[in-house]
PDB file of C-alpha atoms in Angstrom:
ATOM      1  CA  MET A 585     106.657 109.593  96.250  1.00  0.00           C
ATOM      2  CA  THR A 586     106.103 106.187  97.676  1.00  0.00           C
ATOM      3  CA  GLU A 587     104.947 103.336  95.534  1.00  0.00           C
ATOM      4  CA  HIS A 588     102.255 100.966  96.744  1.00  0.00           C
ATOM      5  CA  PRO A 589     103.693  97.499  97.292  1.00  0.00           C
ATOM      6  CA  GLN A 590     103.879  95.573  94.021  1.00  0.00           C
ATOM      7  CA  GLN A 591     102.446  98.517  92.063  1.00  0.00           C
ATOM      8  CA  THR A 592     104.242  99.291  88.835  1.00  0.00           C
ATOM      9  CA  PRO A 593     103.894 102.697  87.170  1.00  0.00           C
ATOM     10  CA  ASP A 594     101.641 101.313  84.436  1.00  0.00           C
ATOM     11  CA  HIS A 595      99.358  99.724  87.045  1.00  0.00           C
ATOM     12  CA  ALA A 596      99.223 103.033  88.933  1.00  0.00           C
ATOM     13  CA  VAL A 597      97.683 104.643  85.845  1.00  0.00           C
ATOM     14  CA  THR A 598      95.434 101.787  84.758  1.00  0.00           C
ATOM     15  CA  GLY A 599      94.308 101.223  88.351  1.00  0.00           C
ATOM     16  CA  MET A 600      93.421 104.902  88.742  1.00  0.00           C
ATOM     17  CA  VAL A 601      91.349 104.831  85.556  1.00  0.00           C
ATOM     18  CA  HIS A 602      89.621 101.626  86.650  1.00  0.00           C
ATOM     19  CA  HIS A 603      88.728 103.259  89.994  1.00  0.00           C
ATOM     20  CA  VAL A 604      87.322 106.345  88.249  1.00  0.00           C
ATOM     21  CA  LEU A 605      85.246 104.266  85.834  1.00  0.00           C
ATOM     22  CA  VAL A 606      83.800 102.084  88.601  1.00  0.00           C
ATOM     23  CA  LEU A 607      82.506 105.243  90.276  1.00  0.00           C
ATOM     24  CA  ALA A 608      81.404 106.734  86.941  1.00  0.00           C
ATOM     25  CA  GLU A 609      79.106 103.740  86.400  1.00  0.00           C
ATOM     26  CA  THR A 610      76.940 105.212  89.179  1.00  0.00           C
ATOM     27  CA  TRP A 611      76.868 108.750  87.832  1.00  0.00           C
ATOM     28  CA  THR A 612      73.961 108.249  85.443  1.00  0.00           C
ATOM     29  CA  ALA A 613      71.912 108.572  88.656  1.00  0.00           C
ATOM     30  CA  TRP A 614      73.289 112.103  89.239  1.00  0.00           C
ATOM     31  CA  ASP A 615      70.493 114.513  90.210  1.00  0.00           C
ATOM     32  CA  GLY A 616      72.095 117.502  88.474  1.00  0.00           C
ATOM     33  CA  LYS A 617      73.182 119.195  91.684  1.00  0.00           C
ATOM     34  CA  PRO A 618      76.932 119.936  91.772  1.00  0.00           C
ATOM     35  CA  VAL A 619      78.830 118.551  94.736  1.00  0.00           C
ATOM     36  CA  HIS A 620      80.903 121.081  96.685  1.00  0.00           C
ATOM     37  CA  VAL A 621      84.193 119.744  98.116  1.00  0.00           C
ATOM     38  CA  ASP A 622      87.382 121.667  98.961  1.00  0.00           C
ATOM     39  CA  ASP A 623      86.067 125.005  97.664  1.00  0.00           C
ATOM     40  CA  ARG A 624      85.443 123.403  94.272  1.00  0.00           C
ATOM     41  CA  VAL A 625      82.397 122.312  92.323  1.00  0.00           C
ATOM     42  CA  HIS A 626      82.302 118.693  91.156  1.00  0.00           C
ATOM     43  CA  THR A 627      80.077 117.089  88.520  1.00  0.00           C
ATOM     44  CA  PRO A 628      80.361 113.841  86.529  1.00  0.00           C
ATOM     45  CA  HIS A 629      81.431 115.553  83.303  1.00  0.00           C
ATOM     46  CA  LYS A 630      83.958 117.689  85.145  1.00  0.00           C
ATOM     47  CA  ALA A 631      85.481 114.660  86.871  1.00  0.00           C
ATOM     48  CA  ILE A 632      85.918 112.847  83.546  1.00  0.00           C
ATOM     49  CA  ARG A 633      87.301 115.986  81.893  1.00  0.00           C
ATOM     50  CA  ARG A 634      89.807 116.609  84.681  1.00  0.00           C
ATOM     51  CA  VAL A 635      91.064 113.001  84.673  1.00  0.00           C
ATOM     52  CA  ALA A 636      91.427 112.996  80.881  1.00  0.00           C
ATOM     53  CA  ASP A 637      93.149 116.393  80.900  1.00  0.00           C
ATOM     54  CA  HIS A 638      95.586 115.227  83.568  1.00  0.00           C
ATOM     55  CA  LEU A 639      96.442 112.091  81.579  1.00  0.00           C
ATOM     56  CA  ILE A 640      96.895 114.083  78.359  1.00  0.00           C
ATOM     57  CA  ASP A 641      98.938 116.826  80.004  1.00  0.00           C
ATOM     58  CA  HIS A 642     101.507 114.501  81.528  1.00  0.00           C
ATOM     59  CA  LEU A 643     101.574 112.184  78.503  1.00  0.00           C
ATOM     60  CA  ALA A 644     102.475 115.178  76.322  1.00  0.00           C
ATOM     61  CA  GLU A 645     105.210 116.006  78.836  1.00  0.00           C
ATOM     62  CA  VAL A 646     106.644 112.476  78.710  1.00  0.00           C
ATOM     63  CA  GLU A 647     106.617 112.371  74.913  1.00  0.00           C
ATOM     64  CA  ALA A 648     108.225 115.811  74.589  1.00  0.00           C
ATOM     65  CA  ARG A 649     110.966 114.960  77.062  1.00  0.00           C
ATOM     66  CA  LEU A 650     111.690 111.655  75.306  1.00  0.00           C
ATOM     67  CA  ALA A 651     111.975 113.574  72.028  1.00  0.00           C
ATOM     68  CA  GLY A 652     114.411 116.028  73.627  1.00  0.00           C
ATOM     69  CA  GLU A 653     111.939 118.874  73.503  1.00  0.00           C
ATOM     70  CA  THR A 654     110.740 121.244  76.184  1.00  0.00           C
ATOM     71  CA  PRO A 655     107.144 120.325  77.055  1.00  0.00           C
ATOM     72  CA  GLN A 656     104.552 122.830  75.897  1.00  0.00           C
ATOM     73  CA  PRO A 657     102.819 124.669  78.710  1.00  0.00           C
ATOM     74  CA  HIS A 658      99.221 123.626  79.251  1.00  0.00           C
ATOM     75  CA  HIS A 659      96.366 126.078  79.107  1.00  0.00           C
ATOM     76  CA  TRP A 660      93.794 124.124  81.127  1.00  0.00           C
ATOM     77  CA  HIS A 661      91.508 126.177  83.299  1.00  0.00           C
ATOM     78  CA  ALA A 662      92.049 123.659  86.088  1.00  0.00           C
ATOM     79  CA  SER A 663      89.652 122.395  88.702  1.00  0.00           C
ATOM     80  CA  THR A 664      88.438 125.781  89.903  1.00  0.00           C
ATOM     81  CA  THR A 665      86.611 126.334  86.610  1.00  0.00           C
ATOM     82  CA  THR A 666      83.265 124.692  85.953  1.00  0.00           C
ATOM     83  CA  THR A 667      82.002 124.968  82.388  1.00  0.00           C
ATOM     84  CA  ALA A 668      78.421 124.878  81.148  1.00  0.00           C
ATOM     85  CA  ALA A 669      79.190 121.465  79.630  1.00  0.00           C
ATOM     86  CA  ASP A 670      80.234 120.209  83.080  1.00  0.00           C
ATOM     87  CA  LEU A 671      76.681 120.836  84.297  1.00  0.00           C
ATOM     88  CA  ALA A 672      74.986 118.701  81.636  1.00  0.00           C
ATOM     89  CA  PRO A 673      73.204 115.484  82.611  1.00  0.00           C
ATOM     90  CA  PHE A 674      75.478 112.425  82.617  1.00  0.00           C
ATOM     91  CA  THR A 675      73.850 109.771  80.442  1.00  0.00           C
ATOM     92  CA  GLN A 676      74.664 106.168  79.602  1.00  0.00           C
ATOM     93  CA  GLU A 677      76.096 107.455  76.317  1.00  0.00           C
ATOM     94  CA  ASP A 678      78.365 109.830  78.256  1.00  0.00           C
ATOM     95  CA  LEU A 679      79.521 106.901  80.379  1.00  0.00           C
ATOM     96  CA  ASP A 680      80.247 104.871  77.236  1.00  0.00           C
ATOM     97  CA  GLU A 681      82.270 107.777  75.810  1.00  0.00           C
ATOM     98  CA  ALA A 682      84.159 108.262  79.081  1.00  0.00           C
ATOM     99  CA  ARG A 683      84.916 104.560  79.282  1.00  0.00           C
ATOM    100  CA  SER A 684      86.323 104.545  75.739  1.00  0.00           C
ATOM    101  CA  ARG A 685      88.312 107.738  76.221  1.00  0.00           C
ATOM    102  CA  LEU A 686      89.845 106.920  79.596  1.00  0.00           C
ATOM    103  CA  THR A 687      90.502 103.259  78.823  1.00  0.00           C
ATOM    104  CA  ARG A 688      92.380 104.202  75.653  1.00  0.00           C
ATOM    105  CA  LEU A 689      94.390 106.862  77.450  1.00  0.00           C
ATOM    106  CA  ALA A 690      95.292 104.373  80.184  1.00  0.00           C
ATOM    107  CA  ARG A 691      96.442 101.844  77.566  1.00  0.00           C
ATOM    108  CA  ILE A 692      98.605 104.474  75.843  1.00  0.00           C
ATOM    109  CA  TRP A 693     100.188 105.235  79.223  1.00  0.00           C
ATOM    110  CA  ALA A 694     100.667 101.545  80.026  1.00  0.00           C
ATOM    111  CA  ASN A 695     102.240 100.877  76.625  1.00  0.00           C
ATOM    112  CA  ARG A 696     104.559 103.891  76.900  1.00  0.00           C
ATOM    113  CA  LEU A 697     105.639 103.091  80.453  1.00  0.00           C
ATOM    114  CA  GLY A 698     106.036  99.412  79.629  1.00  0.00           C
ATOM    115  CA  ALA A 699     108.423 100.280  76.796  1.00  0.00           C
ATOM    116  CA  LEU A 700     110.741 102.204  79.112  1.00  0.00           C
ATOM    117  CA  THR A 701     113.585 100.618  81.004  1.00  0.00           C
ATOM    118  CA  GLU A 702     113.831 100.864  84.778  1.00  0.00           C
ATOM    119  CA  HIS A 703     116.681 103.314  84.233  1.00  0.00           C
ATOM    120  CA  GLN A 704     114.503 105.519  81.996  1.00  0.00           C
ATOM    121  CA  LEU A 705     111.688 105.412  84.525  1.00  0.00           C
ATOM    122  CA  ASP A 706     113.975 106.578  87.326  1.00  0.00           C
ATOM    123  CA  HIS A 707     116.432 108.785  85.403  1.00  0.00           C
ATOM    124  CA  SER A 708     114.134 110.465  82.913  1.00  0.00           C
ATOM    125  CA  PRO A 709     115.405 113.084  80.474  1.00  0.00           C
ATOM    126  CA  GLY A 710     114.591 116.756  80.884  1.00  0.00           C
ATOM    127  CA  GLU A 711     113.458 118.654  83.925  1.00  0.00           C
ATOM    128  CA  GLY A 712     110.742 117.588  86.304  1.00  0.00           C
ATOM    129  CA  TRP A 713     109.620 114.435  87.998  1.00  0.00           C
ATOM    130  CA  THR A 714     110.887 111.104  86.767  1.00  0.00           C
ATOM    131  CA  PHE A 715     108.462 109.190  84.583  1.00  0.00           C
ATOM    132  CA  ARG A 716     107.854 106.766  87.459  1.00  0.00           C
ATOM    133  CA  GLU A 717     106.971 109.715  89.698  1.00  0.00           C
ATOM    134  CA  LEU A 718     104.657 111.149  87.036  1.00  0.00           C
ATOM    135  CA  ALA A 719     102.797 107.844  86.749  1.00  0.00           C
ATOM    136  CA  LEU A 720     102.456 107.585  90.513  1.00  0.00           C
ATOM    137  CA  HIS A 721     101.346 111.221  90.663  1.00  0.00           C
ATOM    138  CA  LEU A 722      98.510 110.397  88.262  1.00  0.00           C
ATOM    139  CA  ARG A 723      97.034 108.092  90.898  1.00  0.00           C
ATOM    140  CA  GLY A 724      95.889 111.302  92.587  1.00  0.00           C
ATOM    141  CA  SER A 725      93.457 111.909  89.723  1.00  0.00           C
ATOM    142  CA  THR A 726      91.017 109.726  91.639  1.00  0.00           C
ATOM    143  CA  TYR A 727      90.393 112.898  93.670  1.00  0.00           C
ATOM    144  CA  TYR A 728      87.961 114.198  91.052  1.00  0.00           C
ATOM    145  CA  ALA A 729      85.925 110.999  91.034  1.00  0.00           C
ATOM    146  CA  ASP A 730      86.139 110.491  94.788  1.00  0.00           C
ATOM    147  CA  ALA A 731      84.831 114.025  95.379  1.00  0.00           C
ATOM    148  CA  LEU A 732      81.667 113.025  93.534  1.00  0.00           C
ATOM    149  CA  GLY A 733      81.651 109.504  94.922  1.00  0.00           C
ATOM    150  CA  ASP A 734      79.322 106.595  94.391  1.00  0.00           C
ATOM    151  CA  LEU A 735      75.895 107.943  93.440  1.00  0.00           C
ATOM    152  CA  SER A 736      74.025 104.644  93.349  1.00  0.00           C
TER     153      SER A 736
END
């Protein structure tokens, strides 16, 4: 994975969340019609859920690996599943909740990554991507928000 110039792993995560929330500010204008992109259905609630799930999933992996444990498998239904809750209107209150949830998750990531040494970021314990690679991988979570786009 290539890193953007001057982009640290913590900024990759916080920048991704910032990008998602900027788009989410326009989603209270959503007309209730799901957006179809890449053989998937996208809605505001689904985009927020998928970003949060992705952050939680990989954060649990990092914490387990640091503790010397094998990460627990996730049981998400992934992006091909659209729930009834995903189809609900996206209100200002939902935006406020999303902002609180995603901002806190981004800060947890930034604090965790900031506490690791460069060696730990690049030579992470356990199997899988390094922690730097995981953080940079999370940048791709903008996909869910970008699929919906700016609805203003």
